C-alpha positions as protocol buffer text, in pm:
chain_id: "A"
residue {
  index: 1
  type: MET
  ca { x: 1957 y: 192 z: 743 }
}
residue {
  index: 2
  type: ASN
  ca { x: 2197 y: 428 z: 919 }
}
residue {
  index: 3
  type: GLU
  ca { x: 2188 y: 484 z: 1296 }
}
residue {
  index: 4
  type: ASN
  ca { x: 1968 y: 796 z: 1275 }
}
residue {
  index: 5
  type: GLU
  ca { x: 1717 y: 618 z: 1051 }
}
residue {
  index: 6
  type: GLN
  ca { x: 1725 y: 325 z: 1295 }
}
residue {
  index: 7
  type: PHE
  ca { x: 1656 y: 568 z: 1581 }
}
residue {
  index: 8
  type: LEU
  ca { x: 1348 y: 704 z: 1398 }
}
residue {
  index: 9
  type: TYR
  ca { x: 1235 y: 351 z: 1313 }
}
residue {
  index: 10
  type: GLU
  ca { x: 1243 y: 249 z: 1679 }
}
residue {
  index: 11
  type: LYS
  ca { x: 1026 y: 544 z: 1782 }
}
residue {
  index: 12
  type: GLU
  ca { x: 657 y: 471 z: 1816 }
}
residue {
  index: 13
  type: GLY
  ca { x: 427 y: 565 z: 1530 }
}
residue {
  index: 14
  type: MET
  ca { x: 510 y: 637 z: 1170 }
}
residue {
  index: 15
  type: TYR
  ca { x: 640 y: 961 z: 1025 }
}
residue {
  index: 16
  type: LYS
  ca { x: 506 y: 1124 z: 712 }
}
residue {
  index: 17
  type: TRP
  ca { x: 768 y: 1199 z: 445 }
}
residue {
  index: 18
  type: GLU
  ca { x: 812 y: 1568 z: 537 }
}
residue {
  index: 19
  type: ASP
  ca { x: 835 y: 1496 z: 911 }
}
residue {
  index: 20
  type: TRP
  ca { x: 1080 y: 1210 z: 853 }
}
residue {
  index: 21
  type: CYS
  ca { x: 1307 y: 1439 z: 646 }
}
residue {
  index: 22
  type: ARG
  ca { x: 1291 y: 1713 z: 911 }
}
residue {
  index: 23
  type: GLU
  ca { x: 1370 y: 1470 z: 1193 }
}
residue {
  index: 24
  type: LEU
  ca { x: 1666 y: 1325 z: 1001 }
}
residue {
  index: 25
  type: ASP
  ca { x: 1794 y: 1677 z: 935 }
}
residue {
  index: 26
  type: LEU
  ca { x: 1781 y: 1749 z: 1306 }
}
residue {
  index: 27
  type: LEU
  ca { x: 1957 y: 1425 z: 1394 }
}
residue {
  index: 28
  type: ASN
  ca { x: 2220 y: 1458 z: 1122 }
}
residue {
  index: 29
  type: CYS
  ca { x: 2301 y: 1829 z: 1159 }
}
residue {
  index: 30
  type: ASN
  ca { x: 2115 y: 1953 z: 1468 }
}
residue {
  index: 31
  type: GLY
  ca { x: 1920 y: 2172 z: 1224 }
}
residue {
  index: 32
  type: GLU
  ca { x: 2242 y: 2359 z: 1129 }
}
residue {
  index: 33
  type: HIS
  ca { x: 2366 y: 2262 z: 785 }
}
residue {
  index: 34
  type: GLU
  ca { x: 2722 y: 2346 z: 683 }
}
residue {
  index: 35
  type: TRP
  ca { x: 2682 y: 2446 z: 317 }
}
residue {
  index: 36
  type: GLU
  ca { x: 2963 y: 2432 z: 67 }
}
residue {
  index: 37
  type: TYR
  ca { x: 2966 y: 2479 z: -310 }
}
residue {
  index: 38
  type: ARG
  ca { x: 3014 y: 2148 z: -491 }
}
residue {
  index: 39
  type: TYR
  ca { x: 3016 y: 2049 z: -855 }
}
residue {
  index: 40
  type: HIS
  ca { x: 2864 y: 1750 z: -1028 }
}
residue {
  index: 41
  type: ILE
  ca { x: 2916 y: 1641 z: -1386 }
}
residue {
  index: 42
  type: GLY
  ca { x: 2578 y: 1567 z: -1540 }
}
residue {
  index: 43
  type: GLU
  ca { x: 2490 y: 1304 z: -1800 }
}
residue {
  index: 44
  type: THR
  ca { x: 2564 y: 1551 z: -2079 }
}
residue {
  index: 45
  type: GLY
  ca { x: 2914 y: 1616 z: -1942 }
}
residue {
  index: 46
  type: ARG
  ca { x: 2821 y: 1963 z: -1823 }
}
residue {
  index: 47
  type: GLU
  ca { x: 2954 y: 2075 z: -1486 }
}
residue {
  index: 48
  type: ASN
  ca { x: 2669 y: 2171 z: -1253 }
}
residue {
  index: 49
  type: LEU
  ca { x: 2703 y: 2378 z: -939 }
}
residue {
  index: 50
  type: PHE
  ca { x: 2517 y: 2293 z: -619 }
}
residue {
  index: 51
  type: SER
  ca { x: 2539 y: 2372 z: -252 }
}
residue {
  index: 52
  type: GLN
  ca { x: 2575 y: 2061 z: -36 }
}
residue {
  index: 53
  type: CYS
  ca { x: 2583 y: 2015 z: 339 }
}
residue {
  index: 54
  type: THR
  ca { x: 2923 y: 1872 z: 430 }
}
residue {
  index: 55
  type: ARG
  ca { x: 2776 y: 1690 z: 731 }
}
residue {
  index: 56
  type: CYS
  ca { x: 2469 y: 1515 z: 589 }
}
residue {
  index: 57
  type: GLY
  ca { x: 2510 y: 1541 z: 212 }
}
residue {
  index: 58
  type: LYS
  ca { x: 2179 y: 1721 z: 161 }
}
residue {
  index: 59
  type: LYS
  ca { x: 2149 y: 1927 z: -155 }
}
residue {
  index: 60
  type: GLY
  ca { x: 2061 y: 2294 z: -110 }
}
residue {
  index: 61
  type: GLU
  ca { x: 1696 y: 2390 z: -154 }
}
residue {
  index: 62
  type: VAL
  ca { x: 1764 y: 2593 z: -469 }
}
residue {
  index: 63
  type: GLY
  ca { x: 1896 y: 2303 z: -677 }
}
residue {
  index: 64
  type: CYS
  ca { x: 2134 y: 2371 z: -963 }
}
residue {
  index: 65
  type: LEU
  ca { x: 2300 y: 2713 z: -926 }
}
residue {
  index: 66
  type: LYS
  ca { x: 2425 y: 2948 z: -1195 }
}
residue {
  index: 67
  type: HIS
  ca { x: 2796 y: 2920 z: -1270 }
}
residue {
  index: 68
  type: SER
  ca { x: 2825 y: 3296 z: -1208 }
}
residue {
  index: 69
  type: THR
  ca { x: 2741 y: 3233 z: -840 }
}
residue {
  index: 70
  type: VAL
  ca { x: 3109 y: 3139 z: -795 }
}
residue {
  index: 71
  type: PRO
  ca { x: 3357 y: 3364 z: -978 }
}
residue {
  index: 72
  type: ASN
  ca { x: 3593 y: 3159 z: -1198 }
}
residue {
  index: 73
  type: PHE
  ca { x: 3387 y: 2847 z: -1133 }
}
residue {
  index: 74
  type: LYS
  ca { x: 3555 y: 2621 z: -1393 }
}
residue {
  index: 75
  type: GLU
  ca { x: 3904 y: 2737 z: -1299 }
}
residue {
  index: 76
  type: LYS
  ca { x: 3837 y: 2667 z: -930 }
}
residue {
  index: 77
  type: ILE
  ca { x: 3730 y: 2313 z: -1020 }
}
residue {
  index: 78
  type: LYS
  ca { x: 4058 y: 2257 z: -1207 }
}
residue {
  index: 79
  type: LEU
  ca { x: 4255 y: 2395 z: -912 }
}
residue {
  index: 80
  type: GLY
  ca { x: 4066 y: 2167 z: -669 }
}
residue {
  index: 81
  type: GLU
  ca { x: 3914 y: 2462 z: -481 }
}
residue {
  index: 82
  type: ILE
  ca { x: 3562 y: 2327 z: -533 }
}
residue {
  index: 83
  type: ASN
  ca { x: 3501 y: 1968 z: -431 }
}
residue {
  index: 84
  type: LYS
  ca { x: 3301 y: 1718 z: -627 }
}
residue {
  index: 85
  type: TYR
  ca { x: 2944 y: 1659 z: -511 }
}
residue {
  index: 86
  type: ASP
  ca { x: 2960 y: 1379 z: -252 }
}
residue {
  index: 87
  type: LEU
  ca { x: 2705 y: 1121 z: -362 }
}
residue {
  index: 88
  type: LYS
  ca { x: 2829 y: 869 z: -107 }
}
residue {
  index: 89
  type: LEU
  ca { x: 2756 y: 1109 z: 180 }
}
residue {
  index: 90
  type: LEU
  ca { x: 2418 y: 1194 z: 28 }
}
residue {
  index: 91
  type: ASN
  ca { x: 2325 y: 827 z: -1 }
}
residue {
  index: 92
  type: GLU
  ca { x: 2445 y: 740 z: 350 }
}
residue {
  index: 93
  type: LYS
  ca { x: 2291 y: 1028 z: 545 }
}
residue {
  index: 94
  type: SER
  ca { x: 2036 y: 1224 z: 347 }
}
residue {
  index: 95
  type: PRO
  ca { x: 1669 y: 1126 z: 330 }
}
residue {
  index: 96
  type: THR
  ca { x: 1558 y: 976 z: -1 }
}
residue {
  index: 97
  type: PHE
  ca { x: 1223 y: 839 z: -116 }
}
residue {
  index: 98
  type: GLU
  ca { x: 1379 y: 493 z: -142 }
}
residue {
  index: 99
  type: LYS
  ca { x: 1497 y: 503 z: 220 }
}
residue {
  index: 100
  type: TYR
  ca { x: 1165 y: 648 z: 335 }
}
residue {
  index: 101
  type: ASN
  ca { x: 971 y: 378 z: 152 }
}
residue {
  index: 102
  type: ALA
  ca { x: 1194 y: 110 z: 307 }
}
residue {
  index: 103
  type: TYR
  ca { x: 1132 y: 267 z: 652 }
}
residue {
  index: 104
  type: ARG
  ca { x: 757 y: 294 z: 583 }
}
residue {
  index: 105
  type: ASN
  ca { x: 735 y: -66 z: 458 }
}
residue {
  index: 106
  type: LEU
  ca { x: 912 y: -193 z: 771 }
}
residue {
  index: 107
  type: LYS
  ca { x: 672 y: 5 z: 990 }
}
residue {
  index: 108
  type: LEU
  ca { x: 369 y: -122 z: 799 }
}
residue {
  index: 109
  type: GLN
  ca { x: 493 y: -482 z: 819 }
}
residue {
  index: 110
  type: GLU
  ca { x: 551 y: -442 z: 1192 }
}
residue {
  index: 111
  type: SER
  ca { x: 197 y: -309 z: 1231 }
}
residue {
  index: 112
  type: LEU
  ca { x: 54 y: -596 z: 1025 }
}
residue {
  index: 113
  type: ASN
  ca { x: 246 y: -850 z: 1234 }
}
residue {
  index: 114
  type: ILE
  ca { x: 104 y: -702 z: 1555 }
}
residue {
  index: 115
  type: GLU
  ca { x: -246 y: -697 z: 1406 }
}
residue {
  index: 116
  type: LYS
  ca { x: -212 y: -1060 z: 1292 }
}
residue {
  index: 117
  type: ALA
  ca { x: -89 y: -1166 z: 1637 }
}
residue {
  index: 118
  type: ASN
  ca { x: -388 y: -989 z: 1797 }
}
residue {
  index: 119
  type: ARG
  ca { x: -631 y: -1156 z: 1553 }
}
residue {
  index: 120
  type: THR
  ca { x: -472 y: -1496 z: 1616 }
}
residue {
  index: 121
  type: GLU
  ca { x: -498 y: -1448 z: 1992 }
}
residue {
  index: 122
  type: PHE
  ca { x: -863 y: -1340 z: 1961 }
}
residue {
  index: 123
  type: TYR
  ca { x: -941 y: -1638 z: 1734 }
}
residue {
  index: 124
  type: ASN
  ca { x: -774 y: -1889 z: 1969 }
}
residue {
  index: 125
  type: GLN
  ca { x: -972 y: -1753 z: 2264 }
}
residue {
  index: 126
  type: TYR
  ca { x: -1296 y: -1740 z: 2065 }
}
residue {
  index: 127
  type: ILE
  ca { x: -1270 y: -2104 z: 1947 }
}
residue {
  index: 128
  type: LYS
  ca { x: -1258 y: -2209 z: 2315 }
}
residue {
  index: 129
  type: SER
  ca { x: -1568 y: -2004 z: 2408 }
}
residue {
  index: 130
  type: ASP
  ca { x: -1915 y: -2140 z: 2488 }
}
residue {
  index: 131
  type: LYS
  ca { x: -2058 y: -1910 z: 2217 }
}
residue {
  index: 132
  type: TRP
  ca { x: -1844 y: -2080 z: 1948 }
}
residue {
  index: 133
  type: LYS
  ca { x: -1923 y: -2427 z: 2081 }
}
residue {
  index: 134
  type: ALA
  ca { x: -2298 y: -2354 z: 2048 }
}
residue {
  index: 135
  type: ILE
  ca { x: -2260 y: -2215 z: 1693 }
}
residue {
  index: 136
  type: ARG
  ca { x: -2044 y: -2513 z: 1594 }
}
residue {
  index: 137
  type: LEU
  ca { x: -2314 y: -2758 z: 1710 }
}
residue {
  index: 138
  type: LYS
  ca { x: -2582 y: -2564 z: 1513 }
}
residue {
  index: 139
  type: VAL
  ca { x: -2374 y: -2582 z: 1194 }
}
residue {
  index: 140
  type: LEU
  ca { x: -2302 y: -2953 z: 1236 }
}
residue {
  index: 141
  type: LYS
  ca { x: -2674 y: -3017 z: 1294 }
}
residue {
  index: 142
  type: ARG
  ca { x: -2777 y: -2802 z: 995 }
}
residue {
  index: 143
  type: ASP
  ca { x: -2539 y: -3002 z: 770 }
}
residue {
  index: 144
  type: ASN
  ca { x: -2656 y: -3338 z: 916 }
}
residue {
  index: 145
  type: ASN
  ca { x: -2300 y: -3401 z: 1038 }
}
residue {
  index: 146
  type: ILE
  ca { x: -2190 y: -3461 z: 676 }
}
residue {
  index: 147
  type: CYS
  ca { x: -1879 y: -3299 z: 527 }
}
residue {
  index: 148
  type: GLN
  ca { x: -1994 y: -3029 z: 285 }
}
residue {
  index: 149
  type: ALA
  ca { x: -1670 y: -3054 z: 87 }
}
residue {
  index: 150
  type: CYS
  ca { x: -1685 y: -3423 z: -11 }
}
residue {
  index: 151
  type: LEU
  ca { x: -2047 y: -3499 z: 89 }
}
residue {
  index: 152
  type: GLU
  ca { x: -1935 y: -3842 z: 207 }
}
residue {
  index: 153
  type: ALA
  ca { x: -1741 y: -3841 z: 534 }
}
residue {
  index: 154
  type: PRO
  ca { x: -1878 y: -3754 z: 877 }
}
residue {
  index: 155
  type: ALA
  ca { x: -1807 y: -3389 z: 963 }
}
residue {
  index: 156
  type: GLN
  ca { x: -1583 y: -3326 z: 1263 }
}
residue {
  index: 157
  type: ASP
  ca { x: -1491 y: -2959 z: 1212 }
}
residue {
  index: 158
  type: VAL
  ca { x: -1667 y: -2634 z: 1127 }
}
residue {
  index: 159
  type: HIS
  ca { x: -1479 y: -2421 z: 877 }
}
residue {
  index: 160
  type: HIS
  ca { x: -1501 y: -2041 z: 841 }
}
residue {
  index: 161
  type: ILE
  ca { x: -1550 y: -1958 z: 474 }
}
residue {
  index: 162
  type: THR
  ca { x: -1460 y: -1601 z: 568 }
}
residue {
  index: 163
  type: TYR
  ca { x: -1317 y: -1445 z: 883 }
}
residue {
  index: 164
  type: ALA
  ca { x: -1480 y: -1108 z: 811 }
}
residue {
  index: 165
  type: ASN
  ca { x: -1738 y: -1146 z: 1090 }
}
residue {
  index: 166
  type: ILE
  ca { x: -1545 y: -1365 z: 1333 }
}
residue {
  index: 167
  type: GLY
  ca { x: -1715 y: -1360 z: 1669 }
}
residue {
  index: 168
  type: ASP
  ca { x: -2043 y: -1258 z: 1503 }
}
residue {
  index: 169
  type: GLU
  ca { x: -2058 y: -1501 z: 1210 }
}
residue {
  index: 170
  type: LEU
  ca { x: -2352 y: -1542 z: 980 }
}
residue {
  index: 171
  type: MET
  ca { x: -2447 y: -1906 z: 949 }
}
residue {
  index: 172
  type: TYR
  ca { x: -2381 y: -1920 z: 573 }
}
residue {
  index: 173
  type: GLU
  ca { x: -2018 y: -1824 z: 647 }
}
residue {
  index: 174
  type: LEU
  ca { x: -1965 y: -2161 z: 817 }
}
residue {
  index: 175
  type: ILE
  ca { x: -1965 y: -2517 z: 682 }
}
residue {
  index: 176
  type: SER
  ca { x: -1922 y: -2861 z: 833 }
}
residue {
  index: 177
  type: VAL
  ca { x: -1620 y: -3053 z: 705 }
}
residue {
  index: 178
  type: CYS
  ca { x: -1431 y: -3372 z: 776 }
}
residue {
  index: 179
  type: ARG
  ca { x: -1071 y: -3351 z: 899 }
}
residue {
  index: 180
  type: ASP
  ca { x: -930 y: -3484 z: 573 }
}
residue {
  index: 181
  type: CYS
  ca { x: -1102 y: -3216 z: 362 }
}
residue {
  index: 182
  type: HIS
  ca { x: -1036 y: -2945 z: 619 }
}
residue {
  index: 183
  type: PHE
  ca { x: -661 y: -2992 z: 638 }
}
residue {
  index: 184
  type: ASN
  ca { x: -571 y: -3169 z: 313 }
}
residue {
  index: 185
  type: ARG
  ca { x: -795 y: -2978 z: 73 }
}
residue {
  index: 186
  type: ILE
  ca { x: -918 y: -2651 z: 227 }
}
residue {
  index: 187
  type: HIS
  ca { x: -602 y: -2561 z: 423 }
}
residue {
  index: 188
  type: LYS
  ca { x: -351 y: -2751 z: 208 }
}
residue {
  index: 189
  type: HIS
  ca { x: -148 y: -2429 z: 159 }
}
residue {
  index: 190
  type: ARG
  ca { x: -75 y: -2415 z: 533 }
}
residue {
  index: 191
  type: LYS
  ca { x: 134 y: -2733 z: 534 }
}
């Protein structure tokens, strides 16, 4: 991530593709591209003509240009009057889908981390509440204080089968379990 992409990443919110490209253009070139004709040798060995911004590496909107756009195009390449298309500059500065997707994935992960932290905080507060303590006692009583996982040990915990309705659980979403089953069987992946 270059410094301009980092700057956009640190801004609040998430840009759509078109807005991200426009913002990078403004940061890279202040909205004023310096276009120059450049050539690129394609996979077939054919020399293609493009316009490229010398500051940010962006390709001109038109795409591949006709050779007749530049008189004596091939001769000027041989004489070094037309520079080769700068892929390094393009990859460093210009917006690409790969860079945008990396930016977007970082933003989404950041958002998920914040959401998870908020859920965890809510859960930790809820488990301490009088409402939860009353529900917990109802579930233990309903299950006769017997672990519903092994049907042998005395239940000490109440496990959420789903967290979809946390704070407003339906009773069938909760089961009584012993500590051994709760942490060594149900939540064994958390070790």
